[in-house]
Coordinates of C-alpha atoms in Angstrom, one line a residue:
Chain A
X1 CA 0.0 0.0 0.0
X2 CA 1.5 3.4 -1.2
X3 CA 1.5 6.3 1.3
X4 CA -1.0 8.3 -0.7
X5 CA -3.3 5.1 -0.3
X6 CA -2.7 4.9 3.4
X7 CA -3.6 8.7 3.8
X8 CA -6.5 8.2 1.6
X9 CA -7.9 5.5 4.1
X10 CA -7.1 7.5 6.9
X11 CA -9.1 10.6 5.4
X12 CA -12.0 8.3 4.6
X13 CA -12.2 7.0 8.1
X14 CA -11.8 10.6 9.6
X15 CA -14.4 12.0 7.3
X16 CA -16.9 9.2 8.2
X17 CA -16.2 9.8 11.8
X18 CA -16.8 13.6 11.4
X19 CA -20.1 12.9 9.6
X20 CA -21.2 10.4 12.2
X21 CA -20.5 12.9 14.9
X22 CA -22.6 15.7 13.0
X23 CA -25.4 13.3 12.5
X24 CA -25.7 11.7 15.9
X25 CA -24.6 14.4 18.3
X26 CA -27.8 16.2 18.3
X27 CA -29.4 13.1 19.5
X28 CA -27.9 14.0 23.0
X29 CA -30.3 17.0 23.2
X30 CA -33.4 14.6 23.5
X31 CA -35.0 14.7 26.8
X32 CA -34.6 10.8 27.2
X33 CA -30.9 11.1 26.5
X34 CA -30.5 14.0 29.1
X35 CA -32.7 11.8 31.8
X36 CA -30.1 9.1 31.2
X37 CA -27.3 11.6 32.1
X38 CA -25.5 11.1 28.8
X39 CA -23.0 13.7 28.3
X40 CA -24.5 16.6 26.2
X41 CA -22.6 17.1 22.9
X42 CA -24.6 19.8 21.4
X43 CA -26.5 22.7 22.6
X44 CA -29.3 24.6 20.8
X45 CA -26.8 27.0 19.1
X46 CA -24.8 24.1 17.7
X47 CA -28.0 22.7 16.5
X48 CA -29.4 25.5 14.8
X49 CA -25.9 26.1 13.2
X50 CA -25.8 22.4 11.9
X51 CA -29.2 22.8 10.4
X52 CA -28.1 26.1 8.6
X53 CA -24.9 24.3 7.3
X54 CA -26.9 21.3 5.9
X55 CA -29.2 24.0 4.2
X56 CA -25.9 25.4 2.5
X57 CA -24.8 22.1 1.7
X58 CA -28.0 21.6 -0.4
X59 CA -27.7 25.0 -2.2
X60 CA -23.9 24.8 -2.9
X61 CA -24.5 21.0 -4.1
X62 CA -27.3 22.1 -6.3
X63 CA -25.6 25.2 -7.6
X64 CA -22.7 22.7 -8.6
X65 CA -25.2 21.0 -11.0
X66 CA -25.7 24.2 -13.2
X67 CA -22.5 26.0 -12.4
X68 CA -19.9 23.3 -11.8
X69 CA -21.1 20.4 -14.2
X70 CA -22.6 22.5 -16.8
X71 CA -20.4 25.6 -16.6
X72 CA -23.0 28.2 -16.6
X73 CA -22.4 30.6 -13.6
X74 CA -25.9 31.1 -12.2
X75 CA -26.0 34.0 -9.9
X76 CA -29.6 34.0 -9.1
X77 CA -30.2 30.5 -7.6
X78 CA -31.6 32.3 -4.3
X79 CA -34.7 32.8 -6.4
X80 CA -35.4 29.0 -6.3
X81 CA -34.8 29.1 -2.5
X82 CA -37.3 31.8 -2.1
X83 CA -39.7 30.2 -4.5
X84 CA -39.6 27.1 -2.6
X85 CA -40.1 28.8 0.8
X86 CA -43.1 30.9 -0.5
X87 CA -44.6 27.8 -2.2
X88 CA -44.7 25.8 1.2
X89 CA -45.4 29.1 3.1
X90 CA -48.5 30.1 0.9
X91 CA -49.9 26.6 1.0
X92 CA -49.5 26.2 4.7
X93 CA -50.4 29.9 5.8
X94 CA -53.3 30.5 3.1
X95 CA -54.6 27.1 1.8
X96 CA -53.9 25.4 5.3
X97 CA -52.2 22.4 3.9
X98 CA -50.3 20.2 6.2
X99 CA -46.6 20.6 5.8
X100 CA -45.7 17.3 4.6
X101 CA -48.1 17.8 1.7
X102 CA -47.1 21.3 1.0
X103 CA -43.2 20.5 0.9
X104 CA -43.1 18.2 -2.2
X105 CA -44.6 21.2 -4.2
X106 CA -41.6 23.5 -3.3
X107 CA -39.1 21.7 -5.6
X108 CA -41.7 21.3 -8.3
X109 CA -42.7 25.1 -8.3
X110 CA -39.0 26.1 -8.4
X111 CA -38.2 23.7 -11.2
X112 CA -41.1 24.8 -13.3
X113 CA -39.9 28.6 -12.8
X114 CA -36.3 27.3 -13.7
X115 CA -37.7 25.9 -17.0
X116 CA -39.6 28.9 -17.9
X117 CA -36.6 31.3 -17.2
X118 CA -34.0 28.9 -18.4
X119 CA -35.2 28.6 -22.0
X120 CA -34.6 32.1 -22.8
X121 CA -31.6 32.7 -20.3
X122 CA -29.5 29.6 -21.1
X123 CA -29.2 30.8 -24.7
X124 CA -26.8 33.6 -23.2
X125 CA -23.2 32.6 -22.6
X126 CA -20.6 33.3 -19.8
X127 CA -21.0 36.8 -18.2
X128 CA -24.2 37.6 -20.0
X129 CA -26.0 34.6 -18.4
X130 CA -24.6 35.4 -14.8
X131 CA -25.8 39.0 -14.9
X132 CA -29.1 38.0 -16.6
X133 CA -29.6 35.3 -13.9
X134 CA -28.7 37.7 -11.1
X135 CA -31.4 40.1 -12.4
X136 CA -33.8 37.2 -12.0
X137 CA -32.7 36.5 -8.5
X138 CA -33.2 40.0 -7.4
X139 CA -36.4 40.6 -9.2
X140 CA -38.4 37.6 -8.0
X141 CA -37.7 38.6 -4.4
X142 CA -39.0 42.1 -5.0
X143 CA -42.2 40.8 -6.9
X144 CA -43.0 38.6 -4.1
X145 CA -42.9 41.2 -1.7
X146 CA -44.7 44.0 -3.8
X147 CA -47.4 42.2 -5.9
X148 CA -50.7 43.3 -4.7
X149 CA -54.2 42.1 -5.9
X150 CA -57.1 44.6 -5.1
X151 CA -54.9 46.4 -2.6
X152 CA -54.1 43.3 -0.7
X153 CA -50.4 41.9 -0.9
X154 CA -50.7 38.5 -2.6
X155 CA -47.7 37.0 -0.8
X156 CA -48.0 38.7 2.7
X157 CA -46.1 41.7 1.3
X158 CA -43.7 43.5 3.7
X159 CA -45.1 41.9 6.9
X160 CA -44.2 38.5 5.4
X161 CA -46.0 35.2 6.1
X162 CA -46.5 33.4 9.4
X163 CA -47.2 29.7 9.5
X164 CA -48.4 27.6 12.4
X165 CA -45.7 25.7 14.4
X166 CA -45.3 22.3 13.0
X167 CA -46.3 20.1 15.8
X168 CA -43.8 17.1 16.2
X169 CA -42.1 16.1 19.4
X170 CA -38.3 17.3 19.2
X171 CA -39.1 19.9 16.5
X172 CA -35.5 21.1 16.2
X173 CA -34.2 17.6 15.7
X174 CA -36.9 16.9 13.1
X175 CA -36.0 19.7 11.0
X176 CA -32.2 19.1 11.4
X177 CA -32.7 15.6 10.0
X178 CA -35.1 16.8 7.4
X179 CA -32.4 19.3 6.0
X180 CA -29.7 16.7 6.5
X181 CA -31.8 14.3 4.3
X182 CA -32.1 17.1 1.6
X183 CA -28.4 17.5 1.7
X184 CA -28.0 13.7 1.4
X185 CA -30.4 13.6 -1.6
X186 CA -28.5 16.6 -3.4
X187 CA -25.1 14.8 -2.8
X188 CA -26.7 11.3 -4.1
X189 CA -28.2 13.1 -7.2
X190 CA -25.0 14.8 -8.0
X191 CA -23.2 11.4 -7.7
X192 CA -25.7 9.8 -10.0
X193 CA -25.8 12.5 -12.7
X194 CA -21.8 12.4 -12.8
X195 CA -22.1 8.7 -13.7
X196 CA -24.8 9.1 -16.3
X197 CA -25.2 10.0 -19.9
X198 CA -26.8 13.2 -18.7
X199 CA -23.7 14.0 -16.8
X200 CA -21.4 13.4 -19.4
X201 CA -23.6 15.5 -21.6
X202 CA -23.4 18.3 -19.1
X203 CA -19.5 18.1 -18.9
X204 CA -19.2 18.1 -22.6
X205 CA -21.4 21.3 -22.7
X206 CA -19.2 22.9 -20.3
X207 CA -15.9 21.9 -22.0
X208 CA -17.1 22.9 -25.5
X209 CA -20.7 23.6 -26.3
X210 CA -20.4 23.5 -30.1
X211 CA -18.5 20.2 -30.1
X212 CA -21.2 18.9 -27.8
X213 CA -24.0 19.7 -30.2
X214 CA -22.4 18.3 -33.3
X215 CA -21.9 14.8 -31.6
X216 CA -25.8 14.9 -30.9
X217 CA -26.1 16.5 -27.5
X218 CA -29.4 18.3 -27.3
X219 CA -27.6 21.3 -25.7
X220 CA -30.7 23.6 -24.9
X221 CA -32.7 20.5 -23.3
X222 CA -29.7 19.6 -21.2
X223 CA -29.0 22.9 -20.0
X224 CA -32.6 23.5 -19.0
X225 CA -32.8 20.2 -17.4
X226 CA -29.6 20.7 -15.2
X227 CA -31.0 24.2 -14.2
X228 CA -34.3 22.8 -13.1
X229 CA -32.6 20.0 -11.2
X230 CA -30.5 22.5 -9.3
X231 CA -33.6 24.6 -8.9
X232 CA -35.7 21.7 -7.4
X233 CA -33.1 20.8 -4.8
X234 CA -32.6 24.6 -3.9
X235 CA -36.3 24.9 -3.7
X236 CA -36.5 21.8 -1.4
X237 CA -34.2 23.5 1.0
X238 CA -36.4 26.6 0.9
X239 CA -39.4 24.8 1.6
X240 CA -38.0 23.1 4.6
X241 CA -36.6 26.3 5.8
X242 CA -39.9 28.1 5.6
X243 CA -41.8 25.7 8.0
X244 CA -38.7 25.4 10.2
X245 CA -38.4 29.1 10.7
X246 CA -42.2 29.6 10.9
X247 CA -41.9 33.1 9.4
X248 CA -40.8 34.1 6.0
X249 CA -40.3 37.4 4.2
X250 CA -38.2 38.8 1.3
X251 CA -35.3 39.3 3.5
X252 CA -34.9 35.9 4.9
X253 CA -36.0 33.9 1.8
X254 CA -34.3 36.0 -0.9
X255 CA -31.0 37.2 0.6
X256 CA -28.8 38.1 -2.2
X257 CA -25.7 37.1 0.0
X258 CA -26.7 33.5 -0.2
X259 CA -26.2 33.7 -4.0
X260 CA -22.5 34.8 -3.5
X261 CA -22.0 32.3 -0.6
X262 CA -23.4 29.2 -2.5
X263 CA -21.0 30.1 -5.4
X264 CA -18.2 30.7 -3.0
X265 CA -18.7 27.3 -1.2
X266 CA -18.7 25.3 -4.4
X267 CA -15.6 27.1 -5.5
X268 CA -13.7 26.7 -2.2
X269 CA -14.6 22.9 -2.1
X270 CA -14.1 22.2 -5.8
X271 CA -16.7 22.7 -8.6
X272 CA -17.8 19.6 -10.8
X273 CA -17.0 17.1 -7.9
X274 CA -19.5 15.3 -5.9
X275 CA -18.4 16.1 -2.3
X276 CA -16.5 19.4 -3.1
X277 CA -19.4 21.9 -2.7
X278 CA -20.8 20.1 0.4
X279 CA -17.2 20.2 2.0
X280 CA -16.9 24.0 1.0
X281 CA -20.3 24.7 2.7
X282 CA -19.1 23.2 5.9
X283 CA -16.0 24.9 5.9
X284 CA -17.2 28.3 4.8
X285 CA -20.3 28.3 7.0
X286 CA -18.3 27.4 10.2
X287 CA -15.8 30.0 9.2
X288 CA -18.6 32.7 8.6
X289 CA -20.1 31.9 11.9
X290 CA -16.6 31.9 13.7
X291 CA -15.6 35.3 12.4
X292 CA -18.7 36.9 13.0
X293 CA -18.4 35.7 16.7
X294 CA -21.7 33.4 16.7
X295 CA -19.5 30.5 18.0
X296 CA -18.7 29.9 21.7
X297 CA -15.1 30.0 20.7
X298 CA -14.1 33.7 20.2
X299 CA -11.0 35.1 19.0
X300 CA -9.2 38.0 21.0
X301 CA -7.0 39.9 18.7
X302 CA -4.8 43.0 19.6
X303 CA -5.8 46.3 18.0
X304 CA -9.2 44.8 16.9
X305 CA -12.1 46.0 18.9
X306 CA -14.9 43.5 19.4
X307 CA -17.5 45.2 17.5
X308 CA -15.2 45.2 14.5
X309 CA -15.2 41.5 14.2
X310 CA -17.9 41.1 11.8
X311 CA -16.0 43.6 9.5
X312 CA -12.8 41.8 9.8
X313 CA -14.6 38.5 9.0
X314 CA -15.7 39.9 5.7
X315 CA -12.2 41.0 4.9
X316 CA -10.7 37.5 5.9
X317 CA -13.4 35.8 3.7
X318 CA -12.6 38.0 0.8
X319 CA -8.9 37.4 0.9
X320 CA -9.2 33.8 1.4
X321 CA -11.6 33.5 -1.6
X322 CA -9.2 35.4 -3.8
X323 CA -6.4 33.0 -2.6
X324 CA -8.5 29.9 -3.3
X325 CA -9.4 31.0 -6.8
X326 CA -5.9 32.1 -7.7
X327 CA -3.9 29.1 -6.2
X328 CA -6.4 26.3 -5.8
X329 CA -8.8 26.7 -8.8
X330 CA -9.9 23.1 -8.4
X331 CA -10.9 23.7 -4.7
X332 CA -9.7 22.1 -1.4
X333 CA -11.3 18.7 -2.4
X334 CA -8.3 18.4 -4.9
X335 CA -6.0 17.6 -2.0
X336 CA -8.1 14.8 -0.8
X337 CA -8.1 11.3 -2.5
X338 CA -4.2 11.3 -3.2
X339 CA -4.4 13.0 -6.7
X340 CA -2.5 16.3 -5.7
X341 CA -0.7 17.4 -2.5
X342 CA -0.3 21.1 -1.4
X343 CA 3.2 21.9 -2.2
X344 CA 4.8 25.1 -3.4
X345 CA 5.0 23.4 -7.0
X346 CA 1.3 22.9 -7.0
X347 CA 0.6 26.6 -6.0
X348 CA 3.0 27.7 -8.9
X349 CA 1.4 25.3 -11.3
X350 CA -2.0 26.8 -10.2
X351 CA -0.9 30.3 -10.6
X352 CA 0.4 29.6 -14.2
X353 CA -3.1 28.1 -15.0
X354 CA -5.1 31.0 -13.6
X355 CA -3.0 33.9 -14.9
X356 CA -2.6 35.1 -18.4
Chain B
X1 CA -31.1 5.8 -56.5
X2 CA -31.4 8.5 -54.1
X3 CA -27.9 10.0 -53.1
X4 CA -27.0 9.9 -49.5
X5 CA -26.4 13.7 -49.3
X6 CA -27.7 16.1 -52.0
X7 CA -26.9 19.7 -51.9
X8 CA -29.0 21.9 -54.3
X9 CA -28.0 25.6 -54.7
X10 CA -26.7 25.8 -51.3
X11 CA -26.0 29.6 -50.3
X12 CA -24.7 31.2 -47.3
X13 CA -24.0 34.9 -47.2
X14 CA -22.3 37.1 -44.5
X15 CA -23.4 40.5 -44.9
X16 CA -23.0 41.2 -48.6
X17 CA -20.5 38.3 -49.2
X18 CA -21.7 35.1 -50.5
X19 CA -19.3 32.6 -48.8
X20 CA -21.0 29.7 -50.4
X21 CA -22.8 30.7 -53.7
X22 CA -25.1 28.1 -55.1
X23 CA -23.2 25.1 -54.6
X24 CA -24.9 21.9 -56.0
X25 CA -23.6 18.2 -55.7
X26 CA -24.5 15.0 -54.4
X27 CA -22.6 12.2 -52.5
X28 CA -23.3 8.5 -53.0
X29 CA -23.2 6.1 -50.2
X30 CA -19.6 4.7 -49.6
X31 CA -17.8 7.2 -51.4
X32 CA -14.7 9.1 -50.3
X33 CA -15.0 12.7 -51.7
X34 CA -12.4 15.4 -51.5
X35 CA -13.4 19.0 -51.3
X36 CA -10.5 21.3 -52.0
X37 CA -10.0 25.1 -52.5
X38 CA -7.7 28.0 -51.7
X39 CA -8.2 30.1 -48.7
X40 CA -11.6 31.6 -48.4
X41 CA -13.0 29.3 -51.0
X42 CA -16.0 28.5 -48.6
X43 CA -15.1 25.0 -47.7
X44 CA -15.5 25.2 -43.8
X45 CA -18.6 27.4 -44.3
X46 CA -20.2 24.6 -46.6
X47 CA -19.4 22.1 -43.9
X48 CA -21.1 24.3 -41.2
X49 CA -24.2 24.6 -43.5
X50 CA -24.4 20.7 -43.8
X51 CA -23.9 20.0 -40.0
X52 CA -26.6 22.6 -39.2
X53 CA -24.2 25.2 -37.4
X54 CA -25.1 27.8 -39.9
X55 CA -28.7 28.5 -41.3
X56 CA -28.8 28.5 -45.3
X57 CA -29.7 31.6 -47.1
X58 CA -30.8 29.7 -50.1
X59 CA -31.0 26.2 -51.6
X60 CA -31.5 22.9 -49.9
X61 CA -29.7 20.0 -48.2
X62 CA -31.2 16.6 -48.6
X63 CA -30.3 13.4 -46.4
X64 CA -31.5 10.3 -48.4
X65 CA -34.0 12.5 -50.1
X66 CA -35.4 14.4 -47.0
X67 CA -34.6 18.0 -46.4
X68 CA -32.4 18.7 -43.5
X69 CA -32.0 22.5 -43.9
X70 CA -32.6 24.3 -40.9
X71 CA -32.3 21.4 -38.4
X72 CA -30.2 21.9 -35.3
X73 CA -26.7 20.5 -35.2
X74 CA -27.6 17.8 -32.8
X75 CA -30.4 16.6 -34.9
X76 CA -28.2 16.4 -37.9
X77 CA -25.7 14.6 -35.8
X78 CA -28.5 11.9 -34.7
X79 CA -29.4 11.3 -38.3
X80 CA -25.9 10.1 -38.8
X81 CA -23.6 13.1 -40.0
X82 CA -20.5 13.2 -38.0
X83 CA -18.0 16.0 -38.4
X84 CA -14.6 17.3 -36.9
X85 CA -13.5 20.9 -36.4
X86 CA -10.6 22.4 -38.2
X87 CA -9.4 24.0 -34.8
X88 CA -9.8 20.9 -32.6
X89 CA -12.4 21.2 -29.8
X90 CA -11.6 18.5 -27.4
X91 CA -13.3 18.2 -24.0
X92 CA -10.4 19.5 -22.0
X93 CA -11.1 18.1 -18.5
X94 CA -11.7 14.7 -19.8
X95 CA -9.2 11.8 -20.8
X96 CA -8.8 10.7 -24.3
X97 CA -11.0 7.5 -23.6
X98 CA -13.8 9.7 -22.1
X99 CA -13.7 12.2 -25.1
X100 CA -14.4 9.3 -27.3
X101 CA -17.0 7.5 -25.0
X102 CA -19.0 10.9 -24.9
X103 CA -19.1 10.5 -28.7
X104 CA -20.3 7.0 -28.5
X105 CA -22.9 7.8 -25.8
X106 CA -24.5 10.2 -27.9
X107 CA -24.2 10.6 -31.7
X108 CA -26.4 8.6 -34.2
X109 CA -29.9 7.6 -33.1
X110 CA -29.3 4.0 -33.9
X111 CA -28.7 1.9 -30.7
X112 CA -27.4 4.4 -28.2
X113 CA -25.4 2.1 -26.0
X114 CA -25.2 2.2 -22.1
X115 CA -22.1 3.6 -20.3
X116 CA -20.1 0.5 -20.1
X117 CA -20.6 -0.4 -23.9
X118 CA -19.9 3.3 -24.9
X119 CA -16.4 3.0 -23.3
X120 CA -15.9 -0.4 -24.9
X121 CA -16.8 1.2 -28.3
X122 CA -14.3 4.1 -27.4
X123 CA -11.7 1.5 -27.0
X124 CA -12.3 0.0 -30.4
X125 CA -12.5 3.3 -32.0
X126 CA -9.1 4.2 -30.4
X127 CA -7.6 1.3 -31.8
X128 CA -8.8 2.0 -35.3
X129 CA -7.2 5.6 -35.2
X130 CA -4.1 4.4 -33.4
X131 CA -4.6 6.1 -30.1
X132 CA -5.1 3.1 -28.0
X133 CA -1.9 3.3 -26.0
X134 CA -2.9 7.0 -24.9
X135 CA -6.4 6.4 -23.9
X136 CA -5.9 7.3 -20.1
X137 CA -4.0 10.5 -20.9
X138 CA -5.4 13.9 -20.3
X139 CA -6.0 15.8 -23.6
X140 CA -3.4 18.2 -22.7
X141 CA -0.7 15.6 -23.0
X142 CA -1.5 14.8 -26.6
X143 CA 0.7 16.3 -29.5
X144 CA -1.2 18.2 -32.3
X145 CA -1.4 15.1 -34.7
X146 CA -2.8 13.1 -31.9
X147 CA -5.4 15.7 -31.1
X148 CA -6.5 15.6 -34.7
X149 CA -6.8 11.8 -34.2
X150 CA -8.7 12.5 -31.2
X151 CA -11.1 15.0 -33.2
X152 CA -11.6 12.1 -35.8
X153 CA -12.1 9.4 -33.2
X154 CA -14.9 11.2 -31.3
X155 CA -16.7 11.8 -34.5
X156 CA -16.2 8.0 -35.7
X157 CA -17.5 7.1 -32.2
X158 CA -20.9 8.7 -32.9
X159 CA -21.6 5.9 -35.4
X160 CA -21.9 8.3 -38.6
X161 CA -22.9 7.0 -41.8
X162 CA -21.4 10.1 -43.4
X163 CA -18.1 11.7 -41.9
X164 CA -17.2 15.2 -42.8
X165 CA -13.4 15.8 -42.0
X166 CA -12.4 19.5 -41.8
X167 CA -8.7 19.8 -42.7
X168 CA -7.6 17.0 -40.4
X169 CA -4.2 16.9 -42.2
X170 CA -3.4 20.8 -41.8
X171 CA -0.2 21.5 -40.0
X172 CA 1.0 17.9 -40.2
X173 CA 4.4 16.9 -41.7
X174 CA 4.6 14.4 -44.6
X175 CA 5.1 11.4 -42.5
X176 CA 2.2 12.5 -40.1
X177 CA 0.0 13.0 -43.2
X178 CA 0.8 9.4 -44.4
X179 CA -0.2 8.1 -41.0
X180 CA -3.4 10.2 -41.0
X181 CA -4.2 8.9 -44.5
X182 CA -3.9 5.5 -43.4
X183 CA -6.4 6.3 -40.5
X184 CA -8.9 7.9 -43.0
X185 CA -8.8 4.7 -45.2
X186 CA -9.3 2.5 -42.1
X187 CA -12.5 4.7 -41.2
X188 CA -13.6 4.7 -44.9
X189 CA -13.3 0.7 -44.8
X190 CA -15.7 0.4 -41.9
X191 CA -18.3 1.4 -44.3
X192 CA -18.6 5.2 -43.6
X193 CA -18.9 7.8 -46.3
X194 CA -16.1 10.2 -46.0
X195 CA -15.7 13.9 -47.1
X196 CA -12.3 15.2 -46.8
X197 CA -12.0 18.9 -46.7
X198 CA -8.4 19.9 -47.4
X199 CA -6.2 22.7 -48.6
X200 CA -3.2 20.3 -49.4
X201 CA -3.7 18.9 -52.9
X202 CA -1.4 15.9 -52.2
X203 CA -3.8 14.4 -49.6
X204 CA -6.8 14.4 -51.9
X205 CA -4.9 12.7 -54.7
X206 CA -3.7 10.0 -52.4
X207 CA -6.9 8.9 -51.2
X208 CA -10.1 10.4 -52.9
X209 CA -11.9 8.7 -55.7
X210 CA -13.6 12.0 -56.6
X211 CA -12.7 15.6 -56.0
X212 CA -14.8 19.0 -56.1
X213 CA -12.8 22.2 -56.3
X214 CA -14.4 25.3 -54.7
X215 CA -13.5 28.8 -55.4
X216 CA -15.1 31.9 -54.0
X217 CA -18.1 30.0 -52.8
X218 CA -18.7 28.4 -56.2
X219 CA -18.1 24.9 -57.5
X220 CA -15.2 25.1 -60.1
X221 CA -14.9 21.4 -61.0
X222 CA -16.1 18.0 -60.0
X223 CA -14.5 14.8 -61.1
X224 CA -11.6 12.3 -60.8
X225 CA -8.7 13.9 -59.1
X226 CA -6.4 13.4 -62.0
X227 CA -8.7 15.1 -64.4
X228 CA -9.7 17.8 -62.1
X229 CA -6.0 18.9 -61.1
X230 CA -5.3 19.4 -64.8
X231 CA -8.1 21.6 -65.3
X232 CA -6.9 25.0 -66.2
X233 CA -9.4 26.9 -64.1
X234 CA -8.3 24.9 -61.0
X235 CA -4.7 25.7 -61.6
X236 CA -5.6 29.2 -62.2
X237 CA -7.7 29.6 -58.8
X238 CA -4.6 27.9 -56.9
X239 CA -1.5 29.3 -58.4
X240 CA -2.7 32.5 -60.2
X241 CA -3.1 33.3 -63.7
X242 CA 0.4 34.0 -64.6
X243 CA 1.4 30.5 -63.6
X244 CA -1.6 29.1 -65.6
X245 CA -0.3 30.9 -68.6
X246 CA 3.2 29.7 -68.2
X247 CA 1.9 26.1 -68.1
X248 CA 0.1 26.7 -71.3
X249 CA 3.5 27.8 -72.5
X250 CA 2.5 31.3 -73.3

């Protein structure tokens, strides 16, 4: 067994241990577990953080299907998150549907919207598509907040939508596992896509769309399908979020920052790979929370007043991302699995690739 | 008998310039046809018209008697028309084998194989074009002649009935051209109709049964290579009027 294989095994074992901990630790917050005096591994705060992290795993992994595999930099995927949230929200709050019946319609609505928007938009290339999709992302949020019918806001307007609390025992745990399930589904879908005719078609489009077309790939249909698949997964996360959070409005369902964050997570972890975006989501989400002081561990820096930490967090994030894009364009996932090692030679090679 | 491909008055204009101007000819099944012409004669434009990359401004293109003018490139490909690009367009992130396997996965509508069978087909096509030993290399590790081979291999993998090769010999030295000709013959022997678009005369003479000469978007000559290449108008178009006059002994 070579050294790299040994490292690979160690990393797989470590990875499984980390995942097992993340999945099982919240169980110690159950009343039963506490009554038995089992050591508490997570408190409420960690718990909420874990659910949000899983939500970003879904979004980054879904973005990877259109942005990473197909090579179309979608900057408006938050629209699908919001549409998913509002589909579930409207059905629960206005039509009085039960949550579990309303949830499956969130990905459906987001996918239908993606098909309608994708047909004209996916004819654009490169920067043009990125900017146009950003426009859609912003516009949908504004429409949802401002559309009126006979003086009454259709989607709750600026005051948002309230849903009744979903009655299950251990509600937080329930939503954590639901979100985790969505993350698992996203990763499994990506895994299956990469190994299919569909996936090879998408990668062919990314590498050379004209060449893909002349070997018989129906490029328009493939691009729209990839966009709709990404939308469905993102919409699912939105649907879960709506009922978990009980209250939705434009600000929490269409945050433009999510657009940037999901892309950065995918880039950081490694676009076009199965686990890269998920890894990037975990790392970046923890980093964001840590730097903004939401974690119990805080950092005391000389010369930096405590209230300046969130600003510093943004600066550190920005610098980090610039470094990743320049020096590790294939993402941190490239260092796992024994293909490449983080050496000076690797950084120099990357720099040659990414510069003119 | 209906020809495999039938071009009638095919015209393509860019602004005021007619890059292809009323070209008419037909190709029979199993033929190996050369299309030559000086720079700017409209060779690549004609190929783009056939494969659906460009929309026609006039005329018609028929595949087994049915018009294919205006079809999207992927539809033309699915009918069984394969093509290569003069400037090779490999899928850069894939290995040589994957590039060819993608061709096999898609391509002609007849019996689209599952993943495993597509990779098997890729291996046999790589054997045919002489890239078997380099199957697992990334595209970036290939030399220029090998990249041209890969371009051909990917097109062959799509199970075409007609293969349009756009200057696959351009930029190759004499030895490499001989190797490439060998490859083209091997592909032709599998029963594929081949159209070789070339700038270099030598290539055409070596392998084609019939040659079409284009100049300024029009058909200048159509016939057996040795006859066509002695045609005065062809010599004039290629080498200039003065040279043609000297040949005449003027």
